[in-house]
Amino acid sequence: MRLWLDTETRSRVPIRLGNVKYATGVEMTMLQYAVDDGPIIIIDMRSRKNAIGRKAELLTLKAAILKSDEVWAHQAEFDRTVLDATKVLDIPERKWRCTAALARMHGLPGGLDKLCAIFKVPEQFAKLKGKDIGEVFWKPRKDGEYNTPETRPKEWAKFLRYGGRDVEAMRYVWRKIPKWNATPRMWAVWRLDYRMNHRGVAMDLKLAASALEATTRAKSRMAARTAKLSKIQASGLEGDDSAVEATTQRDRLLAYMADFGVTLPDLTADTVERRLEDESLPEHIKELLRIRQKASKASTAKYSRVLNQNVRGRLFNLLVFCGAMRTGRWAGRTLQPQNLPRPKHTPAEIALAIKFFHSDAIELMDPEDIMGLASSCLRGLIVAGEGRRLVTSDLANIEGRFMAWIAGEDWKIAAYAAYDRGEGPDLYKVAYARPFGIDPNDIADEGDYRRQVGKVMELALQYYGGVGAFCSMAETYALRLDELAVTAWTTIPLDVKREAQRLWLKAIKRRRTYGLPERTWVVCQSLVLLWRAAHPMVVAFWEALDNAVKDAIRSPGKVFRAGDRISVDRIGNWLRIKLPSGRYLNYPAPRVKIDGWFTSRSFIGVNPYTKQWGRISTYSGKDAENVCQGGCADILMDGLLAADEEGYNPVLSVHDEAITEPPDEDRYNDKHLSRLLVESSLWADGLPMAAKGSTSYRYKHK
């Protein structure tokens, strides 16, 4: 028996501050439910007229919950939180299910209104757009009191109809959503996700408060410096309108620089960093750009969010289950732990900065770098709660290992295994040495540009990346391409350079030179060619996956292989890529289009840039990336489930890292947690895995 449940609530705490914070002041206004395909029952929780019958209605609902096998809600995390807070219903964890989670398991958005639009739910079943009528009862009046069913009876009757339609819409979209990923394992991961979000993460509130005050003061000083500097320089121009009051005023700053003959396409960190290297740039423009770099850091907003949204010193609901729709990885919210900036300071400098922030004296440490220090200290906000410790573990280079495994690149699998045993060099050295035919042991651990080049090659090229991908990754790791072109030119085999020069002529016609000089572009392309030559099985896997996807789109119902571990098929209007774990990656409405010599592929999804539901182009490299990241997500899921069973109390995941908060006892440690991460995926036979972590009372910086 399946029971459909929805709650309507109100709280003086804004929902934007998170479910748990909202629930500290929550009141239940309405409950609506249905059993299987039966009628929708609405329980009015506020009307005085219904006070006598309410108890009987709740008893009937509780009896239905006891008989049901599953209790479904949309965004069930919210309903569970408010029901726990109000004590209206007690529903066993094992019975809960969520249609939003079901949708995200299959590459769909979680919003009920979006799902209704996607599945073209008939108007009589679709979610009503009832925000206006809801706000009549959700928001207090100017006198601070709520409207009631007695003061606004007509609107209340309409509001009751609005609530009931959510159940109808949820039930309808459930019938349309695929179920092949709704396995016991995935529901176990979803329940773990709720426990992680509900446990929350302890925060260093003193650090947050002091850092917020310090960064606010620093921004004020920078704004004053910006205004003074730009007014002085603008005094020779017409009027003072061209002056800039703050470097965060993007359009005004761009226009101001244009007056001095400096044009930039944007003010992203990469663009600013590159332009600052221009020796011909006027010194006052350089100073403005340096101020822009410091003022643009998002640390102030994150510290403010921690102070506003914490409950009893903890931050809740930081994860979105299957939030990365293509792969099933967790996404972040609130503090956005997956997007915390990479620290620019050493661990020792960060530890010292935290002490200075705690003493409200960060200006004494470095008054010119307060914004940078605050950014580097963000990870340090996460601490262990009283009587607990933080135990973390990060899967080492798991995407590179997974790609070698599914592609059957045996030499690389052996190289990883040798490195894990302490018998071989690290893979960034190997990545450079193998294409050039040199001994990787001749490459130094630190300070050798060849290891850094190997790192960029590994991270940029395994998903069919070309010169553009190499350049982007080179910027991330501060690899200077012009210097690389001079150093590497004589070491590249002549036949490789000739092929790269031939491709340079094509790149000119296609306008894909990325603004690079010819020699620099040719060196980058040569490294691409060398990496691919050293990875024949990975290159073959790209092609096999591309062919399997195209064949599956054209031949519904048939299964096509991409190597030994990946299969692809099309069921109805869904393309599915089956991962080694048994979970599927899902692509709605797949399409192959042939335009002359060029064949393109696309599917329907949420565009990561526009956030709109529409057609998205894809290719074999992107498919391979999805497969690898999806497989790595499965490994982390398995590891977190095992860690939870062992009492580690997982509270967060960041990319391929597990963050747990067990009791402060020696039996809980990072070595044991690392073993759990690498040994819990029984389906990954032959995949060399390693993990490394830390045990501490504050989140360690990497």
XYZ file of C-alpha atoms in Angstrom:
702
model
C 0.000 0.000 0.000
C 1.334 3.420 -0.976
C 0.364 6.587 0.926
C 0.830 10.051 -0.596
C 1.419 12.844 1.939
C 1.884 16.593 1.811
C 2.139 19.256 4.511
C 1.357 22.964 4.494
C 3.056 25.029 7.173
C 3.949 28.527 8.233
C 6.786 29.977 10.269
C 8.065 33.380 11.247
C 11.508 32.126 10.230
C 12.059 32.485 6.442
C 12.391 29.185 4.572
C 15.444 30.595 2.756
C 17.359 30.054 5.995
C 16.934 26.297 5.626
C 14.503 23.601 6.719
C 15.846 23.141 10.246
C 15.960 26.876 11.007
C 12.468 27.280 9.529
C 11.230 24.419 11.714
C 12.251 26.223 14.910
C 9.104 28.350 14.538
C 6.933 26.115 12.372
C 3.148 25.602 12.713
C 1.162 23.038 10.741
C -1.697 24.555 8.761
C -2.859 21.597 6.686
C -2.224 17.904 6.035
C -3.358 16.237 2.827
C -2.991 12.637 1.830
C -4.298 9.823 -0.333
C -3.970 6.057 -0.238
C -2.941 4.488 -3.566
C -5.355 5.849 -6.196
C -7.989 6.818 -3.639
C -9.504 10.247 -2.971
C -7.450 13.075 -1.492
C -8.223 13.736 2.169
C -7.498 17.206 3.553
C -7.075 17.744 7.290
C -7.595 21.372 8.264
C -5.176 21.994 11.157
C -6.118 25.637 11.882
C -9.879 26.085 11.560
C -11.743 26.161 14.882
C -14.752 24.606 13.147
C -12.704 21.472 12.520
C -11.282 21.183 16.040
C -13.584 18.313 17.097
C -13.197 16.233 13.954
C -9.434 16.844 13.667
C -8.470 14.202 16.225
C -10.517 11.543 14.475
C -9.067 12.524 11.085
C -5.516 12.306 12.439
C -6.223 8.879 13.944
C -7.470 7.693 10.547
C -4.299 9.031 8.904
C -2.069 7.369 11.506
C -3.844 4.052 10.953
C -3.289 4.407 7.181
C 0.408 5.096 7.764
C 0.702 1.945 9.891
C -0.870 -0.145 7.111
C 1.123 1.428 4.293
C 4.319 -0.028 2.888
C 5.611 3.337 1.646
C 4.881 6.974 2.521
C 5.628 9.303 -0.383
C 6.126 13.057 -0.202
C 7.644 15.572 -2.585
C 10.830 17.082 -1.119
C 10.250 14.665 1.770
C 13.233 16.083 3.636
C 11.130 19.169 4.381
C 8.051 17.183 5.438
C 10.105 14.944 7.716
C 11.739 17.963 9.359
C 8.503 19.831 10.088
C 6.697 16.676 11.253
C 9.554 15.956 13.666
C 9.359 19.529 14.946
C 5.565 19.623 15.411
C 5.208 15.995 16.630
C 2.008 15.688 14.597
C 2.949 12.340 13.021
C 5.598 9.717 13.672
C 6.536 7.880 10.467
C 9.241 5.183 10.489
C 12.312 6.081 8.458
C 12.147 2.877 6.379
C 8.719 3.853 4.985
C 9.668 7.288 3.664
C 10.074 7.855 -0.074
C 10.456 11.070 -2.084
C 9.295 11.856 -5.621
C 11.860 14.668 -5.918
C 14.625 12.189 -5.039
C 13.169 9.671 -7.490
C 13.258 12.320 -10.217
C 16.856 13.310 -9.473
C 17.909 9.640 -9.491
C 16.922 9.650 -13.161
C 18.479 12.927 -14.286
C 15.362 15.065 -13.805
C 14.933 18.288 -11.800
C 13.371 18.029 -8.358
C 10.809 20.844 -8.548
C 7.203 19.627 -8.733
C 6.145 22.469 -11.019
C 9.034 21.693 -13.402
C 8.158 18.001 -13.431
C 4.542 18.840 -14.231
C 5.728 20.912 -17.190
C 8.174 18.249 -18.397
C 5.596 15.459 -18.301
C 2.816 17.718 -19.612
C 0.576 16.922 -16.671
C -3.053 17.820 -17.512
C -4.224 21.024 -15.877
C -6.700 19.248 -13.606
C -3.835 17.242 -12.038
C -0.944 19.724 -12.155
C 0.428 21.677 -9.233
C -1.499 24.910 -8.748
C 0.401 28.156 -8.800
C -0.854 29.143 -5.410
C 1.903 31.359 -4.055
C -0.345 34.421 -3.801
C -3.173 32.638 -2.011
C -0.682 30.813 0.197
C 0.980 34.025 1.295
C -2.348 35.221 2.687
C -1.862 32.622 5.430
C 1.902 32.019 5.379
C 2.944 35.621 6.029
C 1.962 37.612 9.144
C -0.018 40.814 8.671
C 1.472 44.219 9.469
C 0.193 43.869 13.027
C 2.240 40.694 13.394
C -0.758 38.331 13.490
C -1.676 35.667 10.918
C -4.843 35.598 8.878
C -7.074 32.712 9.939
C -9.791 30.576 8.336
C -12.290 32.661 10.302
C -10.998 36.052 9.102
C -10.551 35.008 5.448
C -12.970 32.079 4.878
C -13.137 32.327 1.040
C -9.363 32.418 0.661
C -9.035 29.549 3.140
C -11.341 27.350 1.070
C -9.236 28.114 -2.005
C -6.072 27.401 -0.035
C -7.370 23.953 0.933
C -7.941 23.145 -2.739
C -4.426 24.342 -3.528
C -2.907 21.963 -0.971
C -4.799 18.962 -2.245
C -3.547 19.482 -5.782
C 0.065 18.928 -4.672
C -0.848 15.355 -3.771
C -2.560 14.881 -7.126
C 0.419 16.295 -9.025
C 2.905 14.213 -7.038
C 0.970 11.039 -7.684
C 0.729 11.806 -11.404
C 4.443 12.534 -11.962
C 5.371 9.406 -9.960
C 3.656 7.328 -12.629
C 5.741 9.041 -15.331
C 9.183 8.925 -13.709
C 11.312 5.835 -14.482
C 11.972 3.423 -11.602
C 15.059 1.475 -12.713
C 17.380 3.402 -10.357
C 14.948 3.177 -7.431
C 16.780 0.188 -5.962
C 17.052 -0.688 -2.253
C 20.665 0.522 -2.382
C 19.720 3.964 -3.729
C 16.926 4.389 -1.198
C 19.457 3.463 1.500
C 21.761 6.212 0.182
C 18.830 8.659 0.172
C 18.028 7.825 3.797
C 21.701 8.327 4.650
C 21.536 11.705 2.884
C 18.696 12.707 5.214
C 20.644 11.615 8.280
C 23.722 13.555 7.124
C 21.692 16.690 6.479
C 19.811 16.286 9.753
C 22.995 15.790 11.797
C 24.371 19.026 10.458
C 27.929 20.268 10.729
C 29.363 22.106 13.739
C 30.550 25.635 12.929
C 33.138 27.893 14.525
C 30.790 30.829 15.125
C 33.506 33.000 16.678
C 35.574 32.671 13.516
C 32.511 33.466 11.386
C 31.595 36.586 13.370
C 35.127 37.955 13.544
C 35.859 37.224 9.877
C 32.607 38.898 8.821
C 33.451 42.053 10.755
C 37.022 42.116 9.454
C 36.068 41.579 5.795
C 33.330 44.201 6.032
C 35.879 46.715 7.332
C 38.338 45.686 4.628
C 35.752 46.155 1.879
C 34.957 49.640 3.175
C 38.644 50.562 3.068
C 38.996 49.152 -0.447
C 35.931 51.053 -1.636
C 37.368 54.273 -0.240
C 40.720 53.553 -1.893
C 38.986 52.779 -5.211
C 36.933 55.966 -5.163
C 39.947 58.104 -4.298
C 42.185 56.491 -6.916
C 39.644 56.682 -9.738
C 38.646 60.283 -8.946
C 42.257 61.406 -9.059
C 42.799 59.748 -12.416
C 39.395 60.806 -13.773
C 39.949 64.472 -12.970
C 41.299 65.067 -16.457
C 38.209 63.557 -18.057
C 34.802 65.138 -18.528
C 33.215 65.615 -15.102
C 33.567 63.098 -12.282
C 30.911 60.672 -13.533
C 33.590 58.289 -14.741
C 34.892 57.669 -11.207
C 34.334 54.224 -9.706
C 32.947 53.982 -6.178
C 33.798 50.287 -5.715
C 35.564 47.699 -7.862
C 32.593 45.387 -7.403
C 30.708 47.709 -9.800
C 31.537 45.547 -12.806
C 30.093 47.588 -15.686
C 31.289 50.893 -14.289
C 34.816 49.575 -13.781
C 34.943 48.193 -17.340
C 33.739 51.517 -18.734
C 36.234 53.438 -16.594
C 39.159 51.331 -17.842
C 37.966 51.734 -21.428
C 38.396 55.510 -21.011
C 42.098 54.802 -20.512
C 42.307 52.475 -23.517
C 42.125 49.255 -21.501
C 39.480 46.824 -22.726
C 38.661 43.523 -21.042
C 35.991 41.009 -22.127
C 34.992 40.426 -18.505
C 36.312 40.668 -14.948
C 36.592 36.988 -14.110
C 39.494 35.926 -11.899
C 41.345 34.342 -14.851
C 40.976 37.436 -17.055
C 42.151 39.784 -14.305
C 45.101 37.514 -13.432
C 46.268 37.412 -17.059
C 45.912 41.158 -17.598
C 47.878 41.995 -14.461
C 50.898 40.406 -16.147
C 50.750 43.068 -18.874
C 53.681 45.408 -18.167
C 52.168 48.162 -20.337
C 49.034 48.403 -18.175
C 48.762 51.795 -16.379
C 49.769 51.396 -12.750
C 46.512 52.825 -11.360
C 44.530 50.341 -13.495
C 46.674 47.523 -12.090
C 45.929 48.769 -8.591
C 42.188 48.824 -9.290
C 42.346 45.277 -10.650
C 44.267 44.106 -7.592
C 41.596 45.650 -5.381
C 38.959 43.955 -7.553
C 40.652 40.595 -6.969
C 40.511 41.034 -3.209
C 37.013 42.560 -2.998
C 35.409 39.932 -5.229
C 36.036 37.038 -2.876
C 32.779 35.458 -1.706
C 33.989 34.757 1.824
C 32.019 37.629 3.392
C 28.707 36.230 2.137
C 29.555 32.717 3.310
C 30.472 33.869 6.813
C 27.221 35.836 6.976
C 25.270 32.782 5.858
C 26.775 30.674 8.652
C 25.751 33.223 11.275
C 22.217 33.594 9.900
C 21.423 29.956 9.261
C 23.031 28.023 12.096
C 20.881 26.344 14.708
C 22.584 25.711 18.046
C 25.970 26.199 16.405
C 25.389 23.746 13.558
C 24.633 24.229 9.879
C 22.102 21.834 8.359
C 20.950 20.675 4.924
C 24.225 21.298 3.110
C 23.744 18.480 0.597
C 21.339 17.786 -2.271
C 20.903 14.081 -3.005
C 21.765 13.349 -6.667
C 21.961 17.102 -7.139
C 24.397 16.682 -10.050
C 21.751 15.335 -12.400
C 24.024 13.799 -15.037
C 26.097 11.727 -12.611
C 24.197 11.316 -9.343
C 26.868 13.107 -7.320
C 25.832 15.208 -4.349
C 25.456 18.940 -4.926
C 25.899 21.586 -2.254
C 23.774 24.409 -0.872
C 23.983 27.112 1.807
C 27.744 27.065 2.474
C 28.262 25.316 -0.908
C 31.037 23.030 0.427
C 31.727 21.688 -3.081
C 32.623 25.211 -4.240
C 34.766 26.468 -1.381
C 37.774 28.316 -2.831
C 41.156 26.621 -2.898
C 43.265 28.051 -0.022
C 46.027 30.400 -1.178
C 47.928 30.146 2.104
C 49.883 27.402 3.828
C 48.269 25.348 6.639
C 50.518 27.136 9.147
C 49.444 30.573 7.876
C 45.774 29.521 8.002
C 46.088 28.228 11.577
C 47.716 31.508 12.602
C 45.046 33.544 10.804
C 42.271 31.680 12.659
C 43.950 32.621 15.956
C 44.124 36.271 14.880
C 40.482 36.225 13.751
C 39.506 34.744 17.122
C 41.332 37.625 18.806
C 39.665 40.221 16.562
C 43.152 41.287 15.530
C 43.589 40.015 11.977
C 44.776 43.470 10.861
C 47.911 42.878 12.969
C 48.763 39.801 10.902
C 48.407 41.276 7.420
C 46.149 44.303 6.878
C 46.588 44.076 3.084
C 45.446 40.458 2.768
C 42.404 40.199 5.020
C 40.084 39.132 2.189
C 42.542 36.478 1.032
C 43.057 35.121 4.550
C 39.307 35.027 5.159
C 38.864 33.065 1.933
C 41.585 30.576 2.879
C 40.046 30.111 6.344
C 36.577 29.135 5.086
C 37.197 25.400 5.407
C 38.267 26.003 8.996
C 34.695 26.985 9.855
C 33.875 23.266 10.036
C 34.778 21.857 13.447
C 33.953 18.840 15.570
C 31.063 19.079 18.026
C 31.581 18.603 21.735
C 32.806 15.085 22.570
C 33.433 14.308 18.903
C 36.228 14.374 16.364
C 36.369 15.033 12.627
C 37.560 12.046 10.642
C 37.939 12.613 6.904
C 39.176 10.587 3.958
C 39.594 11.506 0.302
C 39.690 8.990 -2.551
C 43.021 9.542 -4.312
C 42.843 10.422 -8.027
C 39.759 8.256 -8.261
C 38.620 9.583 -11.652
C 41.946 8.759 -13.298
C 41.915 5.287 -11.763
C 38.309 4.666 -12.775
C 38.946 5.742 -16.364
C 41.945 3.418 -16.684
C 39.856 0.564 -15.233
C 36.791 0.882 -17.464
C 38.939 1.466 -20.554
C 41.234 -1.473 -19.807
C 44.425 0.644 -19.836
C 46.363 -2.146 -18.136
C 49.759 -0.427 -17.905
C 48.164 2.441 -16.012
C 46.230 0.182 -13.661
C 49.529 -1.550 -12.877
C 51.232 1.824 -12.352
C 48.580 2.882 -9.835
C 48.872 -0.439 -8.001
C 52.670 -0.117 -7.863
C 52.431 3.424 -6.514
C 49.967 2.309 -3.822
C 52.429 -0.407 -2.754
C 55.197 2.173 -2.519
C 57.076 0.592 -5.406
C 56.518 3.102 -8.211
C 56.496 6.848 -8.994
C 53.362 8.945 -8.764
C 51.148 9.074 -11.840
C 51.754 12.743 -12.656
C 55.403 11.864 -13.275
C 54.374 8.826 -15.287
C 51.903 10.923 -17.310
C 54.769 13.089 -18.539
C 57.471 10.441 -18.742
C 55.621 7.793 -20.744
C 54.840 9.936 -23.827
C 58.422 11.238 -23.923
C 60.030 7.848 -23.300
C 61.994 8.935 -20.214
C 62.382 7.466 -16.738
C 59.702 8.947 -14.391
C 62.112 8.530 -11.476
C 64.275 11.249 -13.035
C 61.479 13.780 -12.401
C 61.690 15.522 -9.019
C 58.796 15.565 -6.559
C 58.790 19.349 -6.199
C 59.927 22.188 -8.419
C 60.192 20.124 -11.605
C 57.976 21.667 -14.279
C 57.591 18.255 -15.940
C 55.557 16.865 -13.038
C 53.289 19.924 -13.170
C 52.852 19.432 -16.927
C 52.009 15.771 -16.304
C 49.393 16.801 -13.739
C 47.752 19.197 -16.180
C 47.818 16.537 -18.919
C 46.154 13.970 -16.655
C 43.424 16.279 -15.412
C 42.693 17.987 -18.742
C 42.967 15.292 -21.377
C 41.323 12.078 -20.189
C 37.862 13.218 -21.300
C 38.842 13.880 -24.927
C 40.201 17.267 -23.963
C 42.165 19.281 -26.523
C 44.202 22.479 -26.491
C 41.353 24.489 -24.944
C 40.982 22.066 -22.037
C 44.757 21.980 -21.558
C 44.940 25.791 -21.432
C 42.101 26.051 -18.906
C 43.703 23.493 -16.607
C 47.109 25.122 -17.045
C 45.660 28.379 -15.723
C 44.164 26.576 -12.730
C 47.576 25.189 -11.790
C 49.585 28.306 -12.714
C 51.424 26.622 -15.563
C 52.887 29.342 -17.785
C 52.274 28.255 -21.353
C 54.754 30.581 -23.071
C 57.568 29.347 -20.823
C 56.424 25.760 -21.430
C 56.578 26.352 -25.201
C 60.236 27.383 -24.979
C 61.252 24.578 -22.603
C 59.366 21.697 -24.250
C 59.894 22.584 -27.911
C 63.170 20.700 -28.365
C 61.960 17.607 -26.491
C 58.887 16.946 -28.660
C 59.416 14.386 -31.450
C 59.549 15.942 -34.912
C 56.686 13.869 -36.353
C 54.433 14.948 -33.491
C 55.261 18.625 -34.045
C 54.530 18.282 -37.749
C 51.104 16.798 -37.036
C 50.418 19.555 -34.507
C 51.419 22.208 -37.057
C 49.034 20.658 -39.593
C 46.250 20.909 -36.996
C 47.253 24.519 -36.297
C 46.243 25.459 -39.839
C 42.828 23.859 -39.270
C 42.503 25.656 -35.938
C 43.055 28.987 -37.654
C 40.188 28.306 -40.065
C 37.913 27.192 -37.204
C 39.024 30.095 -34.976
C 40.162 27.768 -32.219
C 43.618 29.112 -31.516
C 42.478 30.547 -28.147
C 44.628 33.614 -28.726
C 47.851 31.607 -28.428
C 50.987 32.200 -30.509
C 51.674 29.449 -33.035
C 54.550 27.814 -31.144
C 52.645 27.782 -27.851
C 49.569 26.269 -29.510
C 51.668 23.658 -31.319
C 53.370 22.606 -28.066
C 50.007 22.281 -26.298
C 48.591 20.250 -29.212
C 51.714 18.085 -29.232
C 51.175 17.252 -25.567
C 47.582 16.310 -26.402
C 48.777 13.994 -29.176
C 51.472 12.461 -26.985
C 49.033 11.783 -24.145
C 46.582 10.097 -26.503
C 49.335 7.986 -28.065
C 50.272 6.805 -24.559
C 46.650 5.894 -23.773
C 45.425 3.813 -26.731
C 42.759 1.975 -24.707
C 41.282 5.218 -23.336
C 41.102 6.622 -26.875
C 39.458 3.381 -28.032
C 36.967 3.627 -25.152
C 35.923 7.132 -26.243
C 35.127 5.794 -29.695
C 33.411 2.660 -28.380
C 31.225 4.705 -26.044
C 30.344 7.148 -28.826
C 29.364 4.302 -31.158
C 27.385 2.492 -28.453
C 25.382 5.634 -27.675
C 24.634 6.355 -31.338
C 23.660 2.733 -32.004
C 21.421 2.629 -28.942
C 19.616 5.829 -29.960
C 18.921 4.358 -33.402
C 17.966 0.865 -32.130
C 15.622 1.028 -29.120
C 15.478 -2.108 -26.986
C 18.940 -3.379 -27.928
C 21.984 -3.338 -25.634
C 25.353 -2.135 -26.929
C 28.706 -2.503 -25.179
C 31.452 0.047 -24.601
C 34.319 -2.064 -23.333
C 33.780 -4.849 -20.824
C 32.136 -2.823 -18.066
C 29.766 -0.285 -19.680
C 26.546 -0.979 -21.603
C 24.130 1.383 -23.323
C 20.501 0.987 -24.351
C 17.404 2.999 -25.134
C 14.124 2.321 -23.373
C 11.279 4.335 -24.847
C 12.415 7.951 -24.878
C 15.297 7.365 -22.461
C 18.928 6.648 -23.270
C 20.577 4.713 -20.433
C 24.253 4.110 -19.693
C 24.665 1.290 -17.196
C 27.523 1.734 -14.736
C 29.463 -1.168 -13.205
C 27.511 -0.690 -9.949
C 24.254 -1.436 -11.799
C 23.039 2.174 -11.590
C 22.022 3.969 -14.798
C 22.921 7.398 -16.109
C 19.832 8.807 -17.836
C 19.392 11.056 -20.869
C 15.810 11.954 -21.891
C 14.837 12.397 -25.548
C 18.220 11.520 -27.104
C 18.861 12.595 -30.671
C 21.513 12.010 -33.339
C 21.798 14.607 -36.102
C 23.934 14.236 -39.253
C 24.987 17.442 -41.003
C 27.313 16.617 -43.860
C 30.519 15.163 -42.403
C 29.586 16.223 -38.875
C 27.453 14.079 -36.540
C 26.097 15.682 -33.362
C 24.213 14.293 -30.387
C 21.922 15.913 -27.857
C 19.370 15.201 -25.145
C 16.909 17.148 -23.014
C 18.079 18.376 -19.619
C 18.633 21.365 -17.355
C 21.262 23.610 -18.920
C 23.959 24.232 -16.254
C 24.296 27.871 -17.325
C 20.744 29.003 -18.060
C 19.110 26.588 -15.565
C 16.372 26.073 -18.156
C 14.987 22.739 -19.365
C 15.986 22.312 -22.996
C 18.145 20.498 -25.516
C 21.813 20.058 -24.591
C 24.586 19.023 -26.969
C 26.988 16.293 -25.896
C 29.865 14.213 -27.237
C 31.938 11.158 -26.339
C 34.300 13.029 -23.999
C 31.389 14.396 -21.978
C 29.814 10.927 -21.885
C 33.103 9.476 -20.617
C 33.281 12.183 -17.948
C 29.721 11.394 -16.839
C 30.540 7.685 -16.666
C 33.679 8.273 -14.592
C 32.107 10.764 -12.214
C 29.015 8.590 -11.870
C 31.150 5.564 -11.037
C 33.177 7.577 -8.519
C 29.924 8.770 -6.927
C 28.886 5.122 -6.518
C 32.169 4.333 -4.756
C 31.687 7.230 -2.345
C 28.061 6.201 -1.712
C 29.160 2.665 -0.827
C 31.898 3.967 1.442
C 29.609 6.370 3.286
C 27.019 3.648 3.832
C 29.722 1.412 5.319
C 31.057 4.274 7.459
C 27.575 5.006 8.780
C 27.089 1.370 9.742
C 30.409 1.488 11.622
C 29.269 4.482 13.677
C 31.315 7.186 11.965
C 28.274 9.482 11.605
C 28.950 10.980 8.145
C 27.932 14.640 8.038
C 29.195 15.834 4.655
C 30.781 14.843 1.364
C 32.890 17.162 -0.776
C 33.601 15.787 -4.247
C 35.382 12.476 -3.468
C 35.922 13.178 0.225
C 33.952 11.816 3.176
C 33.662 13.992 6.295
C 32.475 12.221 9.441
C 31.930 13.202 13.071
C 32.185 10.105 15.284
C 32.651 10.044 19.062
C 36.095 11.234 20.177
C 37.519 7.742 20.524
C 40.703 6.279 19.035
C 38.854 3.459 17.300
C 37.458 6.061 14.907
C 40.370 7.199 12.736
C 41.185 8.160 9.161
C 43.087 4.951 8.367
C 40.039 2.829 9.175
C 37.711 5.216 7.355
C 39.999 5.081 4.305
C 39.783 1.288 4.279
C 35.998 1.509 4.381
C 35.994 3.830 1.361
C 38.219 1.628 -0.797
C 36.875 -1.790 0.237
C 33.078 -1.336 0.212
C 32.374 -1.426 -3.551
C 32.367 -5.163 -4.187
C 31.441 -4.595 -7.838
C 34.748 -2.769 -8.505
C 36.944 -5.876 -8.739
C 40.380 -5.033 -10.124
C 40.041 -1.265 -9.659
C 43.111 -0.050 -7.686
C 41.862 2.375 -5.054
C 43.558 4.409 -2.367
C 42.363 7.010 0.107
C 44.054 9.317 2.574
C 42.573 11.499 5.293
C 43.029 13.108 8.670
C 41.728 12.970 12.211
C 41.371 16.351 13.884
C 38.997 18.781 15.556
C 38.929 21.281 12.681
C 38.511 20.567 8.978
C 41.981 20.231 7.497
C 43.059 22.453 4.634
C 44.444 20.969 1.422
